[in-house]
Amino acid sequence: MSAAGPAPGYRVPSLGWRIVVASLRLIPLIILFIGLPIAALSFLTSHSIPLPLSIAAVTIAGAVIVALSTARYIAKPTGVYGPLSIVASAFVLGYVFYLLGQSTYRFRLPGSSVTIGITFTTLVEWLLIVPALALVAALVTTIEDARAPRERLPFDFPP
Amino acid sequence: MSGQVYTYPRRVPPLYRLARAFRRASVLVLVLLILFTVSVIYSTSELTQSSSHVGSFSVAFGSNGTMILAGSLTLNNPGFYPIQALSLEARVVNETGGFLGTFGYGPVSLGAQATTEFPIELYLPVSATGPGASLLVETQYLNVSVWGNATFGYMFPASVTLQELRHWGAPFDHLAFTVQSPDPNGSIPVMLSFQNEASLTEAGILRISVVAANGITCGTTSWPMNVAPGQQFSQTQPIALSPGCSPVGGTVTGEFVTPAYSVPLPTEAIP
């Protein structure tokens, strides 16, 4: 026998509010996906160390991830949220696969005869789990939205 | 924040629960990987600032016709993770590119927050001929190539290669035999000169032979010597020749002998 009682209400934020919050979310997202990687690569460049990844590729990938994440946030109460999440997760999965291809990094220390090689393949392989799980979650959400639209909204926007 | 207010259901839908579980697992894996990576980076930075060093090398003659460069590598690992499969290999060639010797060590493991001293012993063959002869008579810069491999934090294999020119002080630098005109009494004065540029004292017997062109030894002499590091040595010693043995067109050979080892010196032709 479950406890009976009046269920509290939930409120879906308006489009304007979601745009405002999404704009604020842009700040940490840009720092995390664009600012920090470019700062790390610039640090290597300033020390005349060849780059393991191209700055252009990192910038473009970071911008796409930020844009998709923002779009997902704004579209969260709608039926587009699931497909957008699939696209975002698939893109991140592709990006991590790109990183996997670059995961052996050899460079010569400037001004010396020392060559250092570092392999972070295993770490990137573990990292693949993250977008893969997110992709499955996005697929389930898409199925849920197709079967029962608005079913998830009370839990995505709890009172 | 504005928007329409809807009734809140009590029961969480199964598909929502499933999607939420995958999302949470994804975030959990990401957080764990970030924490692990940060701790490995921290450990590696601690390692680079640790008191790891290569100790000074000592040089000695070995009993098996080698010179031994002995030293040690002290590695201090203050990080959280062991250094696994650590191996080192060094290859030494002389100034003209002649291969002299190689050194290999490992694979060994160095535990977390531990300091270990690894011995380094490089055996360089010395002989009167070949690339090893240059070690005896030519102060030079040896080309030392080093390869190192190790795995940090269980999942980060790393390698280091470096090439270095190391000064080598020859124990018989600029060794020269000068054969003078034979005396009327049948002996031939031979002057030997060299400088001890090595870091060891050369204390032993020096034996010199005059060998005729047909390979017959015409005469031999020996005398004790004690040459300190950096000291110039020059001495003339008469060698009594066997009757009828002509040194013309032959060679002068030398050998440095101690109770523990003997070192053949490069030969020199007699004009």
PDB file of N, CA and C in Angstrom, chain A residues 6-14 17 106 113-120 122-123 126-127 129-130 133-134 136-137 140-141 144 147 150-152 154-156 158-159, chain B residues 1-20 22-23 25-27 29-30 33 36-37 154-164:
ATOM      1  N   PRO A   6      -1.499  14.427  -1.982  1.00  0.00           N
ATOM      2  CA  PRO A   6      -1.443  15.274  -3.165  1.00  0.00           C
ATOM      3  C   PRO A   6      -0.043  15.307  -3.758  1.00  0.00           C
ATOM      4  N   ALA A   7       0.079  15.030  -5.067  1.00  0.00           N
ATOM      5  CA  ALA A   7       1.387  15.070  -5.737  1.00  0.00           C
ATOM      6  C   ALA A   7       1.791  16.523  -5.957  1.00  0.00           C
ATOM      7  N   PRO A   8       3.056  16.839  -5.653  1.00  0.00           N
ATOM      8  CA  PRO A   8       3.505  18.205  -5.897  1.00  0.00           C
ATOM      9  C   PRO A   8       3.588  18.468  -7.400  1.00  0.00           C
ATOM     10  N   GLY A   9       3.466  19.690  -7.808  1.00  0.00           N
ATOM     11  CA  GLY A   9       3.524  20.036  -9.227  1.00  0.00           C
ATOM     12  C   GLY A   9       4.953  20.197  -9.694  1.00  0.00           C
ATOM     13  N   TYR A  10       5.148  20.140 -11.004  1.00  0.00           N
ATOM     14  CA  TYR A  10       6.478  20.429 -11.558  1.00  0.00           C
ATOM     15  C   TYR A  10       6.287  21.474 -12.642  1.00  0.00           C
ATOM     16  N   ARG A  11       7.307  22.193 -12.932  1.00  0.00           N
ATOM     17  CA  ARG A  11       7.188  23.318 -13.858  1.00  0.00           C
ATOM     18  C   ARG A  11       8.307  23.214 -14.905  1.00  0.00           C
ATOM     19  N   VAL A  12       7.928  23.207 -16.173  1.00  0.00           N
ATOM     20  CA  VAL A  12       8.926  23.205 -17.249  1.00  0.00           C
ATOM     21  C   VAL A  12       9.364  24.648 -17.478  1.00  0.00           C
ATOM     22  N   PRO A  13      10.668  24.913 -17.401  1.00  0.00           N
ATOM     23  CA  PRO A  13      11.116  26.296 -17.598  1.00  0.00           C
ATOM     24  C   PRO A  13      10.751  26.786 -19.002  1.00  0.00           C
ATOM     25  N   SER A  14      10.502  28.057 -19.091  1.00  0.00           N
ATOM     26  CA  SER A  14      10.151  28.630 -20.394  1.00  0.00           C
ATOM     27  C   SER A  14      11.361  28.637 -21.314  1.00  0.00           C
ATOM     28  N   TRP A  17      13.911  31.351 -20.405  1.00  0.00           N
ATOM     29  CA  TRP A  17      14.715  30.998 -19.222  1.00  0.00           C
ATOM     30  C   TRP A  17      15.807  29.981 -19.584  1.00  0.00           C
ATOM     31  N   ARG A 106      55.242  11.354 -29.554  1.00  0.00           N
ATOM     32  CA  ARG A 106      56.701  11.393 -29.449  1.00  0.00           C
ATOM     33  C   ARG A 106      57.163  12.808 -29.730  1.00  0.00           C
ATOM     34  N   SER A 113      69.149  16.427 -26.828  1.00  0.00           N
ATOM     35  CA  SER A 113      69.061  15.235 -27.673  1.00  0.00           C
ATOM     36  C   SER A 113      68.066  14.241 -27.090  1.00  0.00           C
ATOM     37  N   VAL A 114      67.249  14.721 -26.168  1.00  0.00           N
ATOM     38  CA  VAL A 114      66.316  13.818 -25.476  1.00  0.00           C
ATOM     39  C   VAL A 114      65.001  13.725 -26.248  1.00  0.00           C
ATOM     40  N   THR A 115      64.614  12.503 -26.570  1.00  0.00           N
ATOM     41  CA  THR A 115      63.321  12.260 -27.218  1.00  0.00           C
ATOM     42  C   THR A 115      62.448  11.478 -26.252  1.00  0.00           C
ATOM     43  N   ILE A 116      61.226  11.948 -26.061  1.00  0.00           N
ATOM     44  CA  ILE A 116      60.308  11.307 -25.125  1.00  0.00           C
ATOM     45  C   ILE A 116      59.106  10.778 -25.889  1.00  0.00           C
ATOM     46  N   GLY A 117      58.712   9.595 -25.568  1.00  0.00           N
ATOM     47  CA  GLY A 117      57.513   9.004 -26.174  1.00  0.00           C
ATOM     48  C   GLY A 117      56.534   8.605 -25.078  1.00  0.00           C
ATOM     49  N   ILE A 118      55.299   9.024 -25.212  1.00  0.00           N
ATOM     50  CA  ILE A 118      54.280   8.675 -24.218  1.00  0.00           C
ATOM     51  C   ILE A 118      53.088   8.063 -24.957  1.00  0.00           C
ATOM     52  N   THR A 119      52.591   6.969 -24.438  1.00  0.00           N
ATOM     53  CA  THR A 119      51.419   6.326 -25.037  1.00  0.00           C
ATOM     54  C   THR A 119      50.273   6.359 -24.033  1.00  0.00           C
ATOM     55  N   PHE A 120      49.163   6.981 -24.435  1.00  0.00           N
ATOM     56  CA  PHE A 120      48.001   7.011 -23.536  1.00  0.00           C
ATOM     57  C   PHE A 120      46.798   6.328 -24.190  1.00  0.00           C
ATOM     58  N   THR A 122      45.580   3.301 -23.632  1.00  0.00           N
ATOM     59  CA  THR A 122      44.686   2.607 -22.690  1.00  0.00           C
ATOM     60  C   THR A 122      43.719   3.592 -22.046  1.00  0.00           C
ATOM     61  N   LEU A 123      44.232   4.764 -21.676  1.00  0.00           N
ATOM     62  CA  LEU A 123      43.354   5.768 -21.060  1.00  0.00           C
ATOM     63  C   LEU A 123      42.245   6.183 -22.032  1.00  0.00           C
ATOM     64  N   TRP A 126      39.596   3.567 -22.302  1.00  0.00           N
ATOM     65  CA  TRP A 126      38.661   3.664 -21.170  1.00  0.00           C
ATOM     66  C   TRP A 126      37.717   4.849 -21.344  1.00  0.00           C
ATOM     67  N   LEU A 127      38.268   5.936 -21.899  1.00  0.00           N
ATOM     68  CA  LEU A 127      37.459   7.146 -22.095  1.00  0.00           C
ATOM     69  C   LEU A 127      36.325   6.902 -23.087  1.00  0.00           C
ATOM     70  N   ILE A 129      34.322   4.621 -23.076  1.00  0.00           N
ATOM     71  CA  ILE A 129      33.139   4.131 -22.353  1.00  0.00           C
ATOM     72  C   ILE A 129      32.168   5.281 -22.069  1.00  0.00           C
ATOM     73  N   VAL A 130      32.721   6.474 -21.820  1.00  0.00           N
ATOM     74  CA  VAL A 130      31.884   7.613 -21.406  1.00  0.00           C
ATOM     75  C   VAL A 130      30.866   7.986 -22.487  1.00  0.00           C
ATOM     76  N   LEU A 133      28.292   5.050 -23.154  1.00  0.00           N
ATOM     77  CA  LEU A 133      27.187   4.969 -22.192  1.00  0.00           C
ATOM     78  C   LEU A 133      26.184   6.104 -22.415  1.00  0.00           C
ATOM     79  N   ALA A 134      26.717   7.292 -22.707  1.00  0.00           N
ATOM     80  CA  ALA A 134      25.832   8.438 -22.960  1.00  0.00           C
ATOM     81  C   ALA A 134      24.984   8.195 -24.208  1.00  0.00           C
ATOM     82  N   VAL A 136      23.958   5.256 -25.310  1.00  0.00           N
ATOM     83  CA  VAL A 136      22.886   4.303 -24.952  1.00  0.00           C
ATOM     84  C   VAL A 136      21.778   5.045 -24.198  1.00  0.00           C
ATOM     85  N   ALA A 137      22.187   5.923 -23.266  1.00  0.00           N
ATOM     86  CA  ALA A 137      21.193   6.708 -22.513  1.00  0.00           C
ATOM     87  C   ALA A 137      20.350   7.549 -23.465  1.00  0.00           C
ATOM     88  N   VAL A 140      17.820   5.352 -25.298  1.00  0.00           N
ATOM     89  CA  VAL A 140      16.706   4.980 -24.418  1.00  0.00           C
ATOM     90  C   VAL A 140      15.752   6.168 -24.266  1.00  0.00           C
ATOM     91  N   THR A 141      16.321   7.367 -24.094  1.00  0.00           N
ATOM     92  CA  THR A 141      15.482   8.573 -23.953  1.00  0.00           C
ATOM     93  C   THR A 141      14.657   8.799 -25.224  1.00  0.00           C
ATOM     94  N   GLU A 144      11.895   6.355 -25.235  1.00  0.00           N
ATOM     95  CA  GLU A 144      10.904   6.745 -24.227  1.00  0.00           C
ATOM     96  C   GLU A 144      10.031   7.899 -24.741  1.00  0.00           C
ATOM     97  N   ARG A 147       7.567   6.604 -27.280  1.00  0.00           N
ATOM     98  CA  ARG A 147       6.498   5.769 -26.711  1.00  0.00           C
ATOM     99  C   ARG A 147       5.561   6.573 -25.815  1.00  0.00           C
ATOM    100  N   ARG A 150       6.521  13.316 -23.048  1.00  0.00           N
ATOM    101  CA  ARG A 150       6.390  14.091 -21.808  1.00  0.00           C
ATOM    102  C   ARG A 150       6.466  13.218 -20.546  1.00  0.00           C
ATOM    103  N   GLU A 151       6.662  11.904 -20.715  1.00  0.00           N
ATOM    104  CA  GLU A 151       6.690  11.026 -19.546  1.00  0.00           C
ATOM    105  C   GLU A 151       7.842  11.391 -18.609  1.00  0.00           C
ATOM    106  N   ARG A 152       8.978  11.793 -19.185  1.00  0.00           N
ATOM    107  CA  ARG A 152      10.170  12.034 -18.379  1.00  0.00           C
ATOM    108  C   ARG A 152      10.209  13.444 -17.783  1.00  0.00           C
ATOM    109  N   PRO A 154       8.433  15.280 -15.660  1.00  0.00           N
ATOM    110  CA  PRO A 154       8.358  15.519 -14.206  1.00  0.00           C
ATOM    111  C   PRO A 154       9.670  15.201 -13.498  1.00  0.00           C
ATOM    112  N   PHE A 155      10.468  14.279 -14.069  1.00  0.00           N
ATOM    113  CA  PHE A 155      11.705  13.888 -13.404  1.00  0.00           C
ATOM    114  C   PHE A 155      12.893  14.710 -13.892  1.00  0.00           C
ATOM    115  N   ASP A 156      12.785  15.198 -15.148  1.00  0.00           N
ATOM    116  CA  ASP A 156      13.840  16.096 -15.639  1.00  0.00           C
ATOM    117  C   ASP A 156      13.700  17.479 -15.019  1.00  0.00           C
ATOM    118  N   PRO A 158      12.136  18.393 -11.752  1.00  0.00           N
ATOM    119  CA  PRO A 158      11.413  18.095 -10.504  1.00  0.00           C
ATOM    120  C   PRO A 158      11.035  19.376  -9.776  1.00  0.00           C
ATOM    121  N   PRO A 159      10.005  19.266  -8.936  1.00  0.00           N
ATOM    122  CA  PRO A 159       9.555  20.469  -8.225  1.00  0.00           C
ATOM    123  C   PRO A 159      10.597  20.926  -7.189  1.00  0.00           C
TER     124      PRO A 159
ATOM    125  N   MET B   1      12.066  32.466 -13.785  1.00  0.00           N
ATOM    126  CA  MET B   1      11.679  31.184 -14.382  1.00  0.00           C
ATOM    127  C   MET B   1      10.148  31.108 -14.420  1.00  0.00           C
ATOM    128  N   SER B   2       9.587  30.805 -15.598  1.00  0.00           N
ATOM    129  CA  SER B   2       8.142  30.679 -15.690  1.00  0.00           C
ATOM    130  C   SER B   2       7.815  29.467 -16.535  1.00  0.00           C
ATOM    131  N   GLY B   3       6.596  29.015 -16.505  1.00  0.00           N
ATOM    132  CA  GLY B   3       6.171  27.865 -17.282  1.00  0.00           C
ATOM    133  C   GLY B   3       4.956  27.254 -16.630  1.00  0.00           C
ATOM    134  N   GLN B   4       4.261  26.440 -17.413  1.00  0.00           N
ATOM    135  CA  GLN B   4       3.037  25.813 -16.917  1.00  0.00           C
ATOM    136  C   GLN B   4       3.369  24.790 -15.828  1.00  0.00           C
ATOM    137  N   VAL B   5       2.477  24.681 -14.798  1.00  0.00           N
ATOM    138  CA  VAL B   5       2.672  23.728 -13.704  1.00  0.00           C
ATOM    139  C   VAL B   5       1.878  22.469 -14.000  1.00  0.00           C
ATOM    140  N   TYR B   6       2.595  21.292 -13.929  1.00  0.00           N
ATOM    141  CA  TYR B   6       1.957  20.017 -14.219  1.00  0.00           C
ATOM    142  C   TYR B   6       1.950  19.170 -12.966  1.00  0.00           C
ATOM    143  N   THR B   7       1.052  18.141 -12.962  1.00  0.00           N
ATOM    144  CA  THR B   7       1.007  17.212 -11.825  1.00  0.00           C
ATOM    145  C   THR B   7       2.248  16.325 -11.855  1.00  0.00           C
ATOM    146  N   TYR B   8       2.796  16.054 -10.669  1.00  0.00           N
ATOM    147  CA  TYR B   8       4.028  15.272 -10.559  1.00  0.00           C
ATOM    148  C   TYR B   8       3.692  13.832 -10.223  1.00  0.00           C
ATOM    149  N   PRO B   9       4.032  12.860 -11.089  1.00  0.00           N
ATOM    150  CA  PRO B   9       3.714  11.463 -10.788  1.00  0.00           C
ATOM    151  C   PRO B   9       4.660  10.909  -9.733  1.00  0.00           C
ATOM    152  N   ARG B  10       4.179   9.916  -9.007  1.00  0.00           N
ATOM    153  CA  ARG B  10       4.970   9.320  -7.933  1.00  0.00           C
ATOM    154  C   ARG B  10       5.990   8.316  -8.468  1.00  0.00           C
ATOM    155  N   ARG B  11       5.605   7.559  -9.494  1.00  0.00           N
ATOM    156  CA  ARG B  11       6.402   6.406  -9.926  1.00  0.00           C
ATOM    157  C   ARG B  11       7.319   6.813 -11.079  1.00  0.00           C
ATOM    158  N   VAL B  12       8.592   6.430 -10.937  1.00  0.00           N
ATOM    159  CA  VAL B  12       9.558   6.752 -11.997  1.00  0.00           C
ATOM    160  C   VAL B  12       9.421   5.717 -13.110  1.00  0.00           C
ATOM    161  N   PRO B  13       9.226   6.164 -14.367  1.00  0.00           N
ATOM    162  CA  PRO B  13       9.054   5.215 -15.476  1.00  0.00           C
ATOM    163  C   PRO B  13      10.323   4.385 -15.676  1.00  0.00           C
ATOM    164  N   PRO B  14      10.154   3.076 -16.042  1.00  0.00           N
ATOM    165  CA  PRO B  14      11.338   2.196 -16.186  1.00  0.00           C
ATOM    166  C   PRO B  14      12.342   2.698 -17.222  1.00  0.00           C
ATOM    167  N   LEU B  15      11.853   3.189 -18.371  1.00  0.00           N
ATOM    168  CA  LEU B  15      12.783   3.659 -19.400  1.00  0.00           C
ATOM    169  C   LEU B  15      13.574   4.873 -18.911  1.00  0.00           C
ATOM    170  N   TYR B  16      12.896   5.728 -18.155  1.00  0.00           N
ATOM    171  CA  TYR B  16      13.598   6.896 -17.613  1.00  0.00           C
ATOM    172  C   TYR B  16      14.689   6.441 -16.640  1.00  0.00           C
ATOM    173  N   ARG B  17      14.306   5.437 -15.807  1.00  0.00           N
ATOM    174  CA  ARG B  17      15.283   4.912 -14.835  1.00  0.00           C
ATOM    175  C   ARG B  17      16.508   4.342 -15.552  1.00  0.00           C
ATOM    176  N   LEU B  18      16.217   3.622 -16.672  1.00  0.00           N
ATOM    177  CA  LEU B  18      17.298   2.993 -17.426  1.00  0.00           C
ATOM    178  C   LEU B  18      18.227   4.063 -18.027  1.00  0.00           C
ATOM    179  N   ALA B  19      17.620   5.064 -18.665  1.00  0.00           N
ATOM    180  CA  ALA B  19      18.432   6.137 -19.266  1.00  0.00           C
ATOM    181  C   ALA B  19      19.230   6.863 -18.198  1.00  0.00           C
ATOM    182  N   ARG B  20      18.597   7.102 -17.061  1.00  0.00           N
ATOM    183  CA  ARG B  20      19.284   7.810 -15.971  1.00  0.00           C
ATOM    184  C   ARG B  20      20.462   6.988 -15.452  1.00  0.00           C
ATOM    185  N   PHE B  22      22.287   4.853 -17.158  1.00  0.00           N
ATOM    186  CA  PHE B  22      23.389   4.951 -18.137  1.00  0.00           C
ATOM    187  C   PHE B  22      24.080   6.305 -18.047  1.00  0.00           C
ATOM    188  N   ARG B  23      23.269   7.352 -17.899  1.00  0.00           N
ATOM    189  CA  ARG B  23      23.864   8.702 -17.798  1.00  0.00           C
ATOM    190  C   ARG B  23      24.761   8.799 -16.571  1.00  0.00           C
ATOM    191  N   ALA B  25      26.187   6.355 -14.922  1.00  0.00           N
ATOM    192  CA  ALA B  25      27.384   5.517 -15.093  1.00  0.00           C
ATOM    193  C   ALA B  25      28.410   6.241 -15.955  1.00  0.00           C
ATOM    194  N   SER B  26      27.930   6.904 -16.995  1.00  0.00           N
ATOM    195  CA  SER B  26      28.823   7.651 -17.890  1.00  0.00           C
ATOM    196  C   SER B  26      29.563   8.746 -17.120  1.00  0.00           C
ATOM    197  N   VAL B  27      28.816   9.487 -16.311  1.00  0.00           N
ATOM    198  CA  VAL B  27      29.425  10.579 -15.531  1.00  0.00           C
ATOM    199  C   VAL B  27      30.408  10.006 -14.508  1.00  0.00           C
ATOM    200  N   VAL B  29      32.158   7.184 -14.669  1.00  0.00           N
ATOM    201  CA  VAL B  29      33.394   6.751 -15.343  1.00  0.00           C
ATOM    202  C   VAL B  29      34.249   7.958 -15.685  1.00  0.00           C
ATOM    203  N   LEU B  30      33.600   9.023 -16.179  1.00  0.00           N
ATOM    204  CA  LEU B  30      34.347  10.230 -16.550  1.00  0.00           C
ATOM    205  C   LEU B  30      35.050  10.828 -15.335  1.00  0.00           C
ATOM    206  N   LEU B  33      37.983   8.647 -14.258  1.00  0.00           N
ATOM    207  CA  LEU B  33      39.116   8.767 -15.182  1.00  0.00           C
ATOM    208  C   LEU B  33      39.841  10.097 -14.991  1.00  0.00           C
ATOM    209  N   PHE B  36      41.831   9.889 -11.760  1.00  0.00           N
ATOM    210  CA  PHE B  36      42.988   9.020 -11.945  1.00  0.00           C
ATOM    211  C   PHE B  36      44.072   9.745 -12.753  1.00  0.00           C
ATOM    212  N   THR B  37      43.648  10.380 -13.854  1.00  0.00           N
ATOM    213  CA  THR B  37      44.622  11.065 -14.710  1.00  0.00           C
ATOM    214  C   THR B  37      45.313  12.194 -13.952  1.00  0.00           C
ATOM    215  N   TYR B 154      50.232   2.314 -14.308  1.00  0.00           N
ATOM    216  CA  TYR B 154      49.644   1.091 -14.864  1.00  0.00           C
ATOM    217  C   TYR B 154      49.259   1.193 -16.337  1.00  0.00           C
ATOM    218  N   MET B 155      48.995   2.353 -16.861  1.00  0.00           N
ATOM    219  CA  MET B 155      48.487   2.414 -18.237  1.00  0.00           C
ATOM    220  C   MET B 155      49.152   3.487 -19.101  1.00  0.00           C
ATOM    221  N   PHE B 156      50.323   3.985 -18.678  1.00  0.00           N
ATOM    222  CA  PHE B 156      50.999   4.989 -19.499  1.00  0.00           C
ATOM    223  C   PHE B 156      52.431   4.544 -19.818  1.00  0.00           C
ATOM    224  N   PRO B 157      52.615   3.760 -20.881  1.00  0.00           N
ATOM    225  CA  PRO B 157      53.982   3.406 -21.262  1.00  0.00           C
ATOM    226  C   PRO B 157      54.702   4.652 -21.787  1.00  0.00           C
ATOM    227  N   ALA B 158      55.942   4.805 -21.369  1.00  0.00           N
ATOM    228  CA  ALA B 158      56.717   5.963 -21.820  1.00  0.00           C
ATOM    229  C   ALA B 158      58.123   5.503 -22.169  1.00  0.00           C
ATOM    230  N   SER B 159      58.746   6.221 -23.083  1.00  0.00           N
ATOM    231  CA  SER B 159      60.118   5.883 -23.455  1.00  0.00           C
ATOM    232  C   SER B 159      60.944   7.155 -23.526  1.00  0.00           C
ATOM    233  N   VAL B 160      62.203   7.023 -23.249  1.00  0.00           N
ATOM    234  CA  VAL B 160      63.129   8.155 -23.342  1.00  0.00           C
ATOM    235  C   VAL B 160      64.347   7.687 -24.112  1.00  0.00           C
ATOM    236  N   THR B 161      64.760   8.464 -25.088  1.00  0.00           N
ATOM    237  CA  THR B 161      66.030   8.186 -25.758  1.00  0.00           C
ATOM    238  C   THR B 161      66.864   9.447 -25.707  1.00  0.00           C
ATOM    239  N   LEU B 162      68.134   9.274 -25.497  1.00  0.00           N
ATOM    240  CA  LEU B 162      69.006  10.447 -25.514  1.00  0.00           C
ATOM    241  C   LEU B 162      70.381  10.055 -26.021  1.00  0.00           C
ATOM    242  N   GLN B 163      71.034  11.018 -26.611  1.00  0.00           N
ATOM    243  CA  GLN B 163      72.401  10.838 -27.083  1.00  0.00           C
ATOM    244  C   GLN B 163      73.251  11.868 -26.401  1.00  0.00           C
ATOM    245  N   GLU B 164      74.409  11.434 -25.949  1.00  0.00           N
ATOM    246  CA  GLU B 164      75.243  12.345 -25.190  1.00  0.00           C
ATOM    247  C   GLU B 164      76.700  12.103 -25.546  1.00  0.00           C
TER     248      GLU B 164
END
